Every structure is written in structure tokens, then in C-alpha cells.
Amino acid sequence: MAEQNIFILGIESSCDDTAASVIHNGKILSNVIANQKIHEEYGGVVPELASRAHQQNIVPVVAQALAKANITKDKLHAVAFTRGPGLMGSLLVGTSFAKSLAYGLNIPLIDVNHMQAHILAHYIEEEGFNKPPFPFLAMTISGGHTQIVRVNSYFDMTVIGETIDDAVGEAFDKSGKILGLGYPAGPEIDKRAKLGNPKAFKFTKPKVDGLNFSFSGLKTAILYFVQNETKKNPRFIEDNLNDICASIQYTIIGILIDKLKTASKQTGIKHIAIGGGVSANSGIRQALKDGEQKFGWTTYVPKFEFTTDNAAMIAIVGYLKYLEGDFSKQTVTASARLKI
Amino acid sequence: MKYTLNAIDEVASQIISCLTSKTILLYGNMGVGKTTLTKALVKALGSDDEVSSPTFSIVNEYETQNDKIYHFDLYRIKDLEEAYSFGIEEYLYSNNWVIIEWPELIESLLPKEVDRLDLELNPDHSRFLKLNFESNLDKQVC
């Protein structure tokens, strides 16, 4: 190895959150997501003309990521950023910031695919967490995504199944809305599901060909069901909330596991890694554990802070691409519809 | 008009032929089929792109042969400020196709010429669709 001490800054701004992270040889030194406090700690200095949240956040977030990592920007070897997919306005902020910073520091610029990053987050060095060996199946489940990806190597991956309508996190959140729970409702449903009977109510699973998912029909089915029952008993939701939550969670997880089973059978791959915010759900974690017993799977769930939208996953991809010398030109542009 | 899901492609083509603008607003409760109708509209506009729910991403982009379609879902937007903050006006006045689910919050930002569709669920689970052309009200027959 010519260079042993590689520091890379990762910047993520694909949707709601502005985030920055510094990685040192595969180990995360800082992983910062913008919030109100960051502005206070930074001294309240935000560009006055910035009207967009990311524009206001990006400078203090990057400053804090460097400070927490205890390095100065002249120590950086490269700047990695989320090129897509995501919301164009948000992506543009991170993209132009990363380009300017890399240009100013005269170091390489590395563009990262957000969906690949969710998967490669498994390769962050973290005690107590194993890295999946190739090939493996990655399931990314979040508020905006539901995908099964066959991963042959770091940068050779193919989407083999994805949602044709709503994402799984959306199924949780909208079911919660129907039940009068706050948004996002996923964690609340999970909590209540533990106290309820998962077989109290039966919802039909959608029939979707191949390895694709559909959650829109389930949402409507839950809506009809609740409306009907409430006609008979106006207190139906209050009286049965835990059972309803448990039944919804059971159905959703069943859909995910069914497709994983099929994917595993079709590909012969038994290493299964999950990522995305919904991987925090206790039901899916349990179901994966059961899968180890029942189907001989080995399953991988990263540390929670690396599963939701974060910059550490961008930094690790930046590091892996840096090792391969895979850099971007300054002409690179954000791409809202970037595919794996 | 009243329609069921299996006639949705015909309904979409019919809607397209009646439009007076390139901005389509979809009103209706959760589960009434706004995203499903959007799928059919996008197909009828000539795009092969996979349409999925933009509730989380807020906007999805699809391509037709020589145009773009922006598919919005403003369900989780809390106020106008948030819509401004991702640059909604740039999309609204882009001259591309714009389809908006949950447009209530941004009505004050909309261009003059829009086509409004109201979706309702019937007890038999078929859908009732009202086309309301703000710019040309007597075209209601469509």
C-alpha cells in the first residue's frame, strides 16, 4: 500500500437531510446530520440569502464533520458526494459544494450513487458488525425505497426486484395515518405490534410477478377494513390498536420475506444484507433471524446510524472508489433519476 | 365519470384528450387511486418509465420522447415554505408536464391554466372522477 492514511469527506443531500462524514481507511471518524443545533454550535453564521435548507446547512455540517473527526480540510484526500437519485434541488446543493471544495483543495472528486451507498454501508469498519461476502443479496427498505439487489462485487450490482408503487416505509407511515398515528408512524406501529396479536386480522398480500413489490393495494385494503369495522364499532381503532398494528406489521414483513425467499432460491445466494431506515424495525430483524434457522441464511444488518440517509455511507463508497482510482470530472452533474 | 380499475387506461387517454393545460392536479383522499391514475396518465402521455409513489422523494421525473413529466406528491409537505425550499416554482413553470397529488397546500403558487381532477371512492370500490377545467369550465362534458 502506497498510502496508508486516507481521509475522505462524504456529503449527502439527496432528500430531506444535509449530512457530512469523514472516513479514515474505512473507519468512520464523524457522521453528522444537520439539525437546528448545528447552527447554534457554528455560531449562527448561515448564508443570509440562502432560502433552501440544504444551502443553509451544508457549510456548518461539513465544518462540524471535520471538527468532530479532528482534522482540517487540507488533510482530505478526496471529496465524495451523492450524485443521485434524489430531489434535484437538494442534490444540486451537495454536488456544487463538493465540486467547489475538491477544486479549491485540488483533490479528487468522487460521485456516489445513493442506492449503492445504502448497500456498501455494510463495508464500513465497525466492531461487532460483519461484512457480507460476495455475492450477496441486499434489500434496501426505507420511506422512499424497496429494492432487492444482487451484489457481485463493490461496483457490480443488479436490481432484481423493486416496488412498483409505494415503498415499504410509506406503507407503514400511511397505515399509521389511517389509524390516526403521527407521521412517520413506522416506529409507533413497531412498538404497538410487540403488544398485539399479529394474526388478529388478515390482510391479503398483493400478487406481484417476480421479485417486484407492491404496497399500494395493501394500504387501500387496510383503509377499507378500518372504515368498515368503524361503521360497526366507532371505537374499533382504539379497542384494537395493538392488534391492528401487529397484523399490519406481520403482513408487510411477510411480503418482504416471501420475496427474499424467492430471490434466495432463484439465485442460490444465502447471504442477505438489509439497509435503509425500515431495517430498524424489530419485526424484520426477527424475521431475518428466523430465516437463518429456517433457510440457512446468514444475515447482515448495519449499525442503525448507517441505515437511514447518512453521509457515512457516501464516505465509504468514496473510500472504495478512491482505492480504485475511480474519480469524477468537474463536469459531472447531479442526476435525479440515477440508477444502480 | 365513473370508472373501475380495469378501464383506467381508457380513462387516462380520455383525460389527456380533454386537457387544456400541462398541469394536472389530483385531488382525493388516501387510497382513492391518485398514484394509480398517474401511472395510467404517464403511460398515455407516451412514457415507458416505471411510475412509483413520490411521497418520500416528493417529485419523480419521467421522460417521454420529447418532453418530461414531473410527478409530485405533496402529502408530507407541511407548509408553503417547504415547497419553496425545494424550488417548486421552477418545476411548475418549466413548460414540462406536471402532475400533482395533494396540491392543496400550493394552490396559491399554481399557474393560471391548470386541469383539476377530483377523485372519489364509491361504496362498490369503483371510482368517481370529476374533471374540472378551471380555464374552460364549459368543457365539463369531456
PDB file of C-alpha atoms in Angstrom, chain A residues 35-151:
ATOM      1  CA  ASN A  35     -30.321  19.918  12.733  1.00  0.00           C
ATOM      2  CA  GLN A  36     -31.068  23.192  14.426  1.00  0.00           C
ATOM      3  CA  LYS A  37     -28.314  22.755  16.972  1.00  0.00           C
ATOM      4  CA  ILE A  38     -25.657  22.725  14.330  1.00  0.00           C
ATOM      5  CA  HIS A  39     -26.428  26.329  13.537  1.00  0.00           C
ATOM      6  CA  GLU A  40     -26.105  27.303  17.171  1.00  0.00           C
ATOM      7  CA  GLU A  41     -22.815  25.471  17.567  1.00  0.00           C
ATOM      8  CA  TYR A  42     -21.488  27.001  14.397  1.00  0.00           C
ATOM      9  CA  GLY A  43     -22.249  30.387  15.840  1.00  0.00           C
ATOM     10  CA  GLY A  44     -25.423  31.073  13.924  1.00  0.00           C
ATOM     11  CA  VAL A  45     -23.435  32.039  10.859  1.00  0.00           C
ATOM     12  CA  VAL A  46     -25.535  30.947   7.916  1.00  0.00           C
ATOM     13  CA  PRO A  47     -25.553  32.487   4.477  1.00  0.00           C
ATOM     14  CA  GLU A  48     -28.265  35.108   4.761  1.00  0.00           C
ATOM     15  CA  LEU A  49     -29.540  34.788   1.259  1.00  0.00           C
ATOM     16  CA  ALA A  50     -29.878  31.027   1.368  1.00  0.00           C
ATOM     17  CA  SER A  51     -33.541  30.174   1.064  1.00  0.00           C
ATOM     18  CA  ARG A  52     -33.148  26.446   0.849  1.00  0.00           C
ATOM     19  CA  ALA A  53     -32.489  24.297   3.875  1.00  0.00           C
ATOM     20  CA  HIS A  54     -29.541  22.462   2.340  1.00  0.00           C
ATOM     21  CA  GLN A  55     -27.845  25.690   1.416  1.00  0.00           C
ATOM     22  CA  GLN A  56     -28.164  26.856   4.977  1.00  0.00           C
ATOM     23  CA  ASN A  57     -26.955  23.563   6.378  1.00  0.00           C
ATOM     24  CA  ILE A  58     -24.106  22.477   4.200  1.00  0.00           C
ATOM     25  CA  VAL A  59     -21.332  24.745   5.443  1.00  0.00           C
ATOM     26  CA  PRO A  60     -21.925  24.149   9.178  1.00  0.00           C
ATOM     27  CA  VAL A  61     -22.466  20.404   8.644  1.00  0.00           C
ATOM     28  CA  VAL A  62     -19.187  19.979   6.793  1.00  0.00           C
ATOM     29  CA  ALA A  63     -17.386  22.159   9.343  1.00  0.00           C
ATOM     30  CA  GLN A  64     -18.743  20.028  12.157  1.00  0.00           C
ATOM     31  CA  ALA A  65     -17.864  16.748  10.425  1.00  0.00           C
ATOM     32  CA  LEU A  66     -14.260  17.915  10.063  1.00  0.00           C
ATOM     33  CA  ALA A  67     -14.129  19.212  13.632  1.00  0.00           C
ATOM     34  CA  LYS A  68     -15.530  16.002  15.096  1.00  0.00           C
ATOM     35  CA  ALA A  69     -13.050  13.975  13.052  1.00  0.00           C
ATOM     36  CA  ASN A  70     -10.374  16.247  14.457  1.00  0.00           C
ATOM     37  CA  ILE A  71      -8.846  17.017  11.087  1.00  0.00           C
ATOM     38  CA  THR A  72      -8.546  20.091   8.910  1.00  0.00           C
ATOM     39  CA  LYS A  73      -9.692  20.155   5.329  1.00  0.00           C
ATOM     40  CA  ASP A  74      -6.157  20.234   3.938  1.00  0.00           C
ATOM     41  CA  LYS A  75      -5.758  16.638   5.248  1.00  0.00           C
ATOM     42  CA  LEU A  76      -8.517  15.357   2.952  1.00  0.00           C
ATOM     43  CA  HIS A  77      -7.595  13.085   0.048  1.00  0.00           C
ATOM     44  CA  ALA A  78     -10.907  13.353  -1.792  1.00  0.00           C
ATOM     45  CA  VAL A  79     -14.460  14.666  -1.588  1.00  0.00           C
ATOM     46  CA  ALA A  80     -17.302  12.224  -2.256  1.00  0.00           C
ATOM     47  CA  PHE A  81     -20.898  13.338  -2.799  1.00  0.00           C
ATOM     48  CA  THR A  82     -24.323  11.919  -3.626  1.00  0.00           C
ATOM     49  CA  ARG A  83     -24.938  12.416  -7.323  1.00  0.00           C
ATOM     50  CA  GLY A  84     -28.398  10.797  -7.267  1.00  0.00           C
ATOM     51  CA  PRO A  85     -31.064   9.586  -7.165  1.00  0.00           C
ATOM     52  CA  GLY A  86     -32.983  12.199  -5.230  1.00  0.00           C
ATOM     53  CA  LEU A  87     -34.622  15.560  -5.320  1.00  0.00           C
ATOM     54  CA  MET A  88     -32.868  17.722  -7.921  1.00  0.00           C
ATOM     55  CA  GLY A  89     -32.792  20.928  -5.860  1.00  0.00           C
ATOM     56  CA  SER A  90     -31.287  19.076  -2.908  1.00  0.00           C
ATOM     57  CA  LEU A  91     -28.750  17.135  -4.975  1.00  0.00           C
ATOM     58  CA  LEU A  92     -27.550  20.324  -6.648  1.00  0.00           C
ATOM     59  CA  VAL A  93     -26.511  21.855  -3.342  1.00  0.00           C
ATOM     60  CA  GLY A  94     -24.318  18.890  -2.354  1.00  0.00           C
ATOM     61  CA  THR A  95     -22.978  18.456  -5.875  1.00  0.00           C
ATOM     62  CA  SER A  96     -21.905  22.050  -6.356  1.00  0.00           C
ATOM     63  CA  PHE A  97     -20.475  22.271  -2.847  1.00  0.00           C
ATOM     64  CA  ALA A  98     -18.426  19.073  -3.321  1.00  0.00           C
ATOM     65  CA  LYS A  99     -17.171  20.224  -6.712  1.00  0.00           C
ATOM     66  CA  SER A 100     -16.074  23.590  -5.386  1.00  0.00           C
ATOM     67  CA  LEU A 101     -14.397  22.108  -2.328  1.00  0.00           C
ATOM     68  CA  ALA A 102     -12.496  19.472  -4.325  1.00  0.00           C
ATOM     69  CA  TYR A 103     -11.487  22.095  -6.864  1.00  0.00           C
ATOM     70  CA  GLY A 104     -10.380  24.525  -4.170  1.00  0.00           C
ATOM     71  CA  LEU A 105      -8.338  21.882  -2.354  1.00  0.00           C
ATOM     72  CA  ASN A 106      -7.079  20.432  -5.627  1.00  0.00           C
ATOM     73  CA  ILE A 107      -8.042  16.865  -4.626  1.00  0.00           C
ATOM     74  CA  PRO A 108     -10.115  14.231  -6.441  1.00  0.00           C
ATOM     75  CA  LEU A 109     -13.893  14.457  -6.638  1.00  0.00           C
ATOM     76  CA  ILE A 110     -15.890  11.213  -6.373  1.00  0.00           C
ATOM     77  CA  ASP A 111     -19.547  10.845  -7.317  1.00  0.00           C
ATOM     78  CA  VAL A 112     -21.628   8.304  -5.426  1.00  0.00           C
ATOM     79  CA  ASN A 113     -24.912   6.592  -6.206  1.00  0.00           C
ATOM     80  CA  HIS A 114     -27.133   6.883  -3.128  1.00  0.00           C
ATOM     81  CA  MET A 115     -28.677   3.424  -3.622  1.00  0.00           C
ATOM     82  CA  GLN A 116     -25.267   1.762  -3.976  1.00  0.00           C
ATOM     83  CA  ALA A 117     -24.186   3.594  -0.849  1.00  0.00           C
ATOM     84  CA  HIS A 118     -27.053   2.108   1.182  1.00  0.00           C
ATOM     85  CA  ILE A 119     -25.664  -1.302   0.240  1.00  0.00           C
ATOM     86  CA  LEU A 120     -21.968  -0.555   0.613  1.00  0.00           C
ATOM     87  CA  ALA A 121     -22.579   0.884   4.098  1.00  0.00           C
ATOM     88  CA  HIS A 122     -22.038  -2.740   5.166  1.00  0.00           C
ATOM     89  CA  TYR A 123     -18.326  -2.277   4.398  1.00  0.00           C
ATOM     90  CA  ILE A 124     -17.776   0.423   6.996  1.00  0.00           C
ATOM     91  CA  GLU A 125     -15.271  -0.884   9.586  1.00  0.00           C
ATOM     92  CA  GLU A 126     -17.309  -1.270  12.747  1.00  0.00           C
ATOM     93  CA  GLU A 127     -16.685  -3.526  15.678  1.00  0.00           C
ATOM     94  CA  GLY A 128     -19.270  -6.251  16.095  1.00  0.00           C
ATOM     95  CA  PHE A 129     -20.543  -5.940  12.516  1.00  0.00           C
ATOM     96  CA  ASN A 130     -19.560  -8.418   9.821  1.00  0.00           C
ATOM     97  CA  LYS A 131     -19.191  -7.596   6.153  1.00  0.00           C
ATOM     98  CA  PRO A 132     -21.204  -9.725   3.716  1.00  0.00           C
ATOM     99  CA  PRO A 133     -19.069 -11.782   1.307  1.00  0.00           C
ATOM    100  CA  PHE A 134     -19.779 -11.574  -2.442  1.00  0.00           C
ATOM    101  CA  PRO A 135     -22.126 -12.435  -3.948  1.00  0.00           C
ATOM    102  CA  PHE A 136     -24.920 -11.422  -1.606  1.00  0.00           C
ATOM    103  CA  LEU A 137     -28.470 -10.153  -1.789  1.00  0.00           C
ATOM    104  CA  ALA A 138     -29.122  -6.654  -0.483  1.00  0.00           C
ATOM    105  CA  MET A 139     -32.586  -5.473   0.422  1.00  0.00           C
ATOM    106  CA  THR A 140     -32.895  -1.710   0.852  1.00  0.00           C
ATOM    107  CA  ILE A 141     -36.077  -0.803   2.697  1.00  0.00           C
ATOM    108  CA  SER A 142     -36.931   2.781   3.586  1.00  0.00           C
ATOM    109  CA  GLY A 143     -39.533   5.500   3.283  1.00  0.00           C
ATOM    110  CA  GLY A 144     -38.627   6.023  -0.342  1.00  0.00           C
ATOM    111  CA  HIS A 145     -37.186   2.711  -1.490  1.00  0.00           C
ATOM    112  CA  THR A 146     -37.856  -1.009  -1.601  1.00  0.00           C
ATOM    113  CA  GLN A 147     -35.315  -2.932  -3.641  1.00  0.00           C
ATOM    114  CA  ILE A 148     -33.629  -6.301  -3.797  1.00  0.00           C
ATOM    115  CA  VAL A 149     -30.201  -6.108  -5.393  1.00  0.00           C
ATOM    116  CA  ARG A 150     -27.826  -8.878  -6.372  1.00  0.00           C
ATOM    117  CA  VAL A 151     -24.363  -7.689  -5.403  1.00  0.00           C
TER     118      VAL A 151
END
